[in-house]
């Protein structure tokens, strides 16, 4: 269940043809050198940071799948339970012959729950930056849903997107952005994403999953699991830099740190240097003092109201909200402008 918005580019990829006037390939093309450039820039900055999108190489994606199954990590199973319990109501809001645009092609399980409840879905456009992963996932789905047109779109949807025009005779276009991946964006990035979604979903709607603020002890446990899978996921970023970029991070000398930052209403993940040390990357040397960290992820937590206010700012009209009985997680129906 990789949050495919953050799947990392591994090769130059073809974008599926669109009927947009400009060649979609250049507009949607991921940049293969981005990891190296961004890591050098992030290590040169004060404080040091790197985008969480670089977690998701093959190893990182496999570790994230394991995180989703952990007893402490409640978001995935809670969102799936909401989708399962509310599928009929959500399908009713979506309406007949609809076209679903999924931002990230991660969890085939989640989209299947929607498709199974929907009235004759016409087309499914999963968008993912990783063409390899996307092609396989799309082919599997196409096999199981013969009446559905599956059109994978290789693109980085954190950038401005160009999508195929809605099919003739299709119902409304509905975006699906589950998993609370929106929480991994900075607030300006979240607003930028939602504004872009409002544009490509014009006349339709967005079904958005957002993790809710809760007892910080529960949040802390979810990002500090007893088996150490989240720690391995975090440290894999350094392992990936060693594998792909020839860096020389000593994985024994960095530690996973995750804590709730109350004023910012977010979990922060860091990799903390356990001693004074030097790291080499791209012909440059970076000195880490003991206790100094590389900030690797923010995971913002929302209230129902804060999420709705953000959606309004982006041009959506918030509608129904579905939550679980414990109010751990929320799914929002957001009407796009016409
Ligand atoms: C993908 N994203 C919503 C996860 C989260 O909870 O922020 C990524 C994650 N990081 C650590 N555990 C899971």
Short mmCIF file of C-alpha atoms in Angstrom, two decimals, residues 13-180:
data_model
loop_
_atom_site.label_atom_id
_atom_site.label_comp_id
_atom_site.label_asym_id
_atom_site.label_seq_id
_atom_site.Cartn_x
_atom_site.Cartn_y
_atom_site.Cartn_z
CA UNK A 13 9.22 7.18 -18.15
CA UNK A 14 6.64 7.61 -20.83
CA UNK A 15 3.47 9.40 -19.92
CA UNK A 16 0.28 7.96 -21.40
CA UNK A 17 -0.97 10.07 -24.29
CA UNK A 18 -3.47 12.78 -23.47
CA UNK A 19 -5.41 14.95 -25.85
CA UNK A 20 -4.09 18.10 -24.25
CA UNK A 21 -2.57 20.58 -26.71
CA UNK A 22 0.99 20.56 -25.34
CA UNK A 23 2.94 17.29 -25.18
CA UNK A 24 1.98 15.89 -21.78
CA UNK A 25 5.28 14.06 -21.51
CA UNK A 26 7.32 17.16 -20.79
CA UNK A 27 4.73 18.58 -18.41
CA UNK A 28 4.34 15.42 -16.35
CA UNK A 29 7.89 14.09 -16.61
CA UNK A 30 9.61 13.17 -13.35
CA UNK A 31 13.23 14.24 -12.93
CA UNK A 32 15.59 11.29 -12.43
CA UNK A 33 18.35 13.34 -10.84
CA UNK A 34 16.06 14.90 -8.27
CA UNK A 35 17.05 12.68 -5.31
CA UNK A 36 20.75 13.56 -5.52
CA UNK A 37 20.09 17.24 -6.09
CA UNK A 38 17.50 17.47 -3.33
CA UNK A 39 19.64 15.55 -0.83
CA UNK A 40 22.67 17.80 -1.43
CA UNK A 41 20.43 20.86 -1.09
CA UNK A 42 18.76 19.45 2.03
CA UNK A 43 22.08 18.61 3.68
CA UNK A 44 23.38 22.10 2.86
CA UNK A 45 20.38 23.82 4.45
CA UNK A 46 19.86 24.80 8.09
CA UNK A 47 18.02 22.96 9.55
CA UNK A 48 18.70 19.91 7.38
CA UNK A 49 15.71 18.29 5.68
CA UNK A 50 14.68 16.11 2.74
CA UNK A 51 11.28 15.43 1.17
CA UNK A 52 9.57 12.23 2.40
CA UNK A 53 8.87 11.32 -1.23
CA UNK A 54 12.37 9.79 -1.31
CA UNK A 55 11.39 7.09 1.20
CA UNK A 56 9.65 5.09 -1.49
CA UNK A 57 12.16 3.09 -3.48
CA UNK A 58 11.39 -0.67 -3.71
CA UNK A 59 12.73 -1.31 -0.18
CA UNK A 60 10.98 1.70 1.31
CA UNK A 61 7.69 0.79 -0.34
CA UNK A 62 7.93 -2.75 1.06
CA UNK A 63 8.66 -1.33 4.54
CA UNK A 64 5.70 1.03 4.23
CA UNK A 65 3.46 -1.95 3.37
CA UNK A 66 4.64 -3.54 6.63
CA UNK A 67 3.94 -0.32 8.56
CA UNK A 68 0.33 -0.42 7.31
CA UNK A 69 -0.08 -3.83 8.97
CA UNK A 70 1.44 -2.85 12.35
CA UNK A 71 -0.80 -2.96 15.43
CA UNK A 72 0.26 0.57 16.40
CA UNK A 73 -0.32 2.07 12.94
CA UNK A 74 -4.10 2.64 13.00
CA UNK A 75 -4.59 4.91 9.88
CA UNK A 76 -4.70 2.25 7.14
CA UNK A 77 -7.03 -0.22 8.79
CA UNK A 78 -9.25 2.58 10.09
CA UNK A 79 -9.62 4.19 6.67
CA UNK A 80 -10.31 0.80 5.07
CA UNK A 81 -12.99 0.13 7.71
CA UNK A 82 -14.64 3.50 6.99
CA UNK A 83 -14.59 2.79 3.26
CA UNK A 84 -16.06 -0.65 3.83
CA UNK A 85 -18.77 0.56 6.22
CA UNK A 86 -19.71 3.63 4.20
CA UNK A 87 -19.15 2.31 0.66
CA UNK A 88 -22.84 2.49 -0.26
CA UNK A 89 -23.19 6.11 0.92
CA UNK A 90 -19.97 7.15 -0.76
CA UNK A 91 -20.99 5.42 -4.00
CA UNK A 92 -24.29 7.28 -3.87
CA UNK A 93 -22.46 10.60 -3.59
CA UNK A 94 -20.22 9.63 -6.52
CA UNK A 95 -23.16 8.77 -8.77
CA UNK A 96 -23.48 6.61 -11.92
CA UNK A 97 -20.89 6.16 -14.72
CA UNK A 98 -18.31 8.18 -12.79
CA UNK A 99 -14.65 8.49 -13.64
CA UNK A 100 -12.26 8.05 -10.70
CA UNK A 101 -8.89 9.81 -10.66
CA UNK A 102 -6.69 8.35 -7.93
CA UNK A 103 -3.77 10.52 -6.85
CA UNK A 104 -1.31 7.71 -6.25
CA UNK A 105 -1.94 4.16 -7.34
CA UNK A 106 -0.98 2.63 -4.05
CA UNK A 107 -3.75 0.67 -2.47
CA UNK A 108 -5.67 -1.41 -4.93
CA UNK A 109 -7.69 -2.61 -1.99
CA UNK A 110 -9.10 0.85 -1.29
CA UNK A 111 -10.12 1.58 -4.88
CA UNK A 112 -11.69 -1.87 -5.19
CA UNK A 113 -13.92 -1.13 -2.21
CA UNK A 114 -15.16 1.96 -4.03
CA UNK A 115 -15.48 0.36 -7.47
CA UNK A 116 -17.40 -2.60 -6.05
CA UNK A 117 -19.99 -0.27 -4.52
CA UNK A 118 -20.27 2.15 -7.46
CA UNK A 119 -22.95 2.22 -10.14
CA UNK A 120 -21.20 1.24 -13.42
CA UNK A 121 -17.91 3.14 -12.99
CA UNK A 122 -16.73 4.19 -16.46
CA UNK A 123 -13.05 4.97 -16.21
CA UNK A 124 -10.27 4.76 -13.62
CA UNK A 125 -7.17 6.95 -13.94
CA UNK A 126 -4.53 6.04 -11.35
CA UNK A 127 -1.71 8.61 -11.32
CA UNK A 128 1.71 7.50 -10.15
CA UNK A 129 5.24 8.68 -10.70
CA UNK A 130 6.51 5.09 -10.85
CA UNK A 131 5.53 3.67 -14.25
CA UNK A 132 6.65 0.12 -13.49
CA UNK A 133 4.53 -0.18 -10.35
CA UNK A 134 1.62 1.60 -12.01
CA UNK A 135 1.57 -0.58 -15.13
CA UNK A 136 1.44 -3.80 -13.11
CA UNK A 137 -1.21 -2.53 -10.72
CA UNK A 138 -3.35 -1.20 -13.58
CA UNK A 139 -3.11 -4.47 -15.53
CA UNK A 140 -4.25 -6.47 -12.49
CA UNK A 141 -7.21 -4.16 -11.94
CA UNK A 142 -8.20 -4.22 -15.62
CA UNK A 143 -8.35 -8.02 -15.51
CA UNK A 144 -10.79 -7.95 -12.62
CA UNK A 145 -13.03 -5.12 -13.91
CA UNK A 146 -13.74 -5.90 -17.55
CA UNK A 147 -16.30 -3.09 -18.04
CA UNK A 148 -14.00 -0.44 -16.65
CA UNK A 149 -11.53 1.50 -18.76
CA UNK A 150 -8.26 1.66 -16.78
CA UNK A 151 -5.97 4.48 -17.98
CA UNK A 152 -2.74 4.74 -15.97
CA UNK A 153 -1.12 8.18 -15.99
CA UNK A 154 2.60 8.38 -15.23
CA UNK A 155 3.05 11.75 -13.58
CA UNK A 156 4.15 13.58 -10.47
CA UNK A 157 0.88 14.97 -9.26
CA UNK A 158 2.54 17.27 -6.78
CA UNK A 159 3.37 19.24 -9.95
CA UNK A 160 0.76 20.71 -12.26
CA UNK A 161 -1.08 17.89 -13.99
CA UNK A 162 -2.44 17.41 -17.46
CA UNK A 163 -5.11 14.70 -17.64
CA UNK A 164 -7.01 13.13 -20.53
CA UNK A 165 -10.36 14.81 -21.20
CA UNK A 166 -13.36 13.12 -19.54
CA UNK A 167 -14.71 10.31 -21.72
CA UNK A 168 -17.89 11.00 -23.72
CA UNK A 169 -21.03 10.02 -21.81
CA UNK A 170 -19.11 9.59 -18.53
CA UNK A 171 -20.59 10.70 -15.22
CA UNK A 172 -18.79 13.08 -12.92
CA UNK A 173 -15.03 13.01 -12.40
CA UNK A 174 -14.18 12.20 -8.79
CA UNK A 175 -10.69 12.38 -7.32
CA UNK A 176 -9.59 9.90 -4.67
CA UNK A 177 -6.69 10.78 -2.37
CA UNK A 178 -6.67 8.33 0.53
CA UNK A 179 -4.15 7.54 3.27
CA UNK A 180 -3.73 11.06 4.69
#
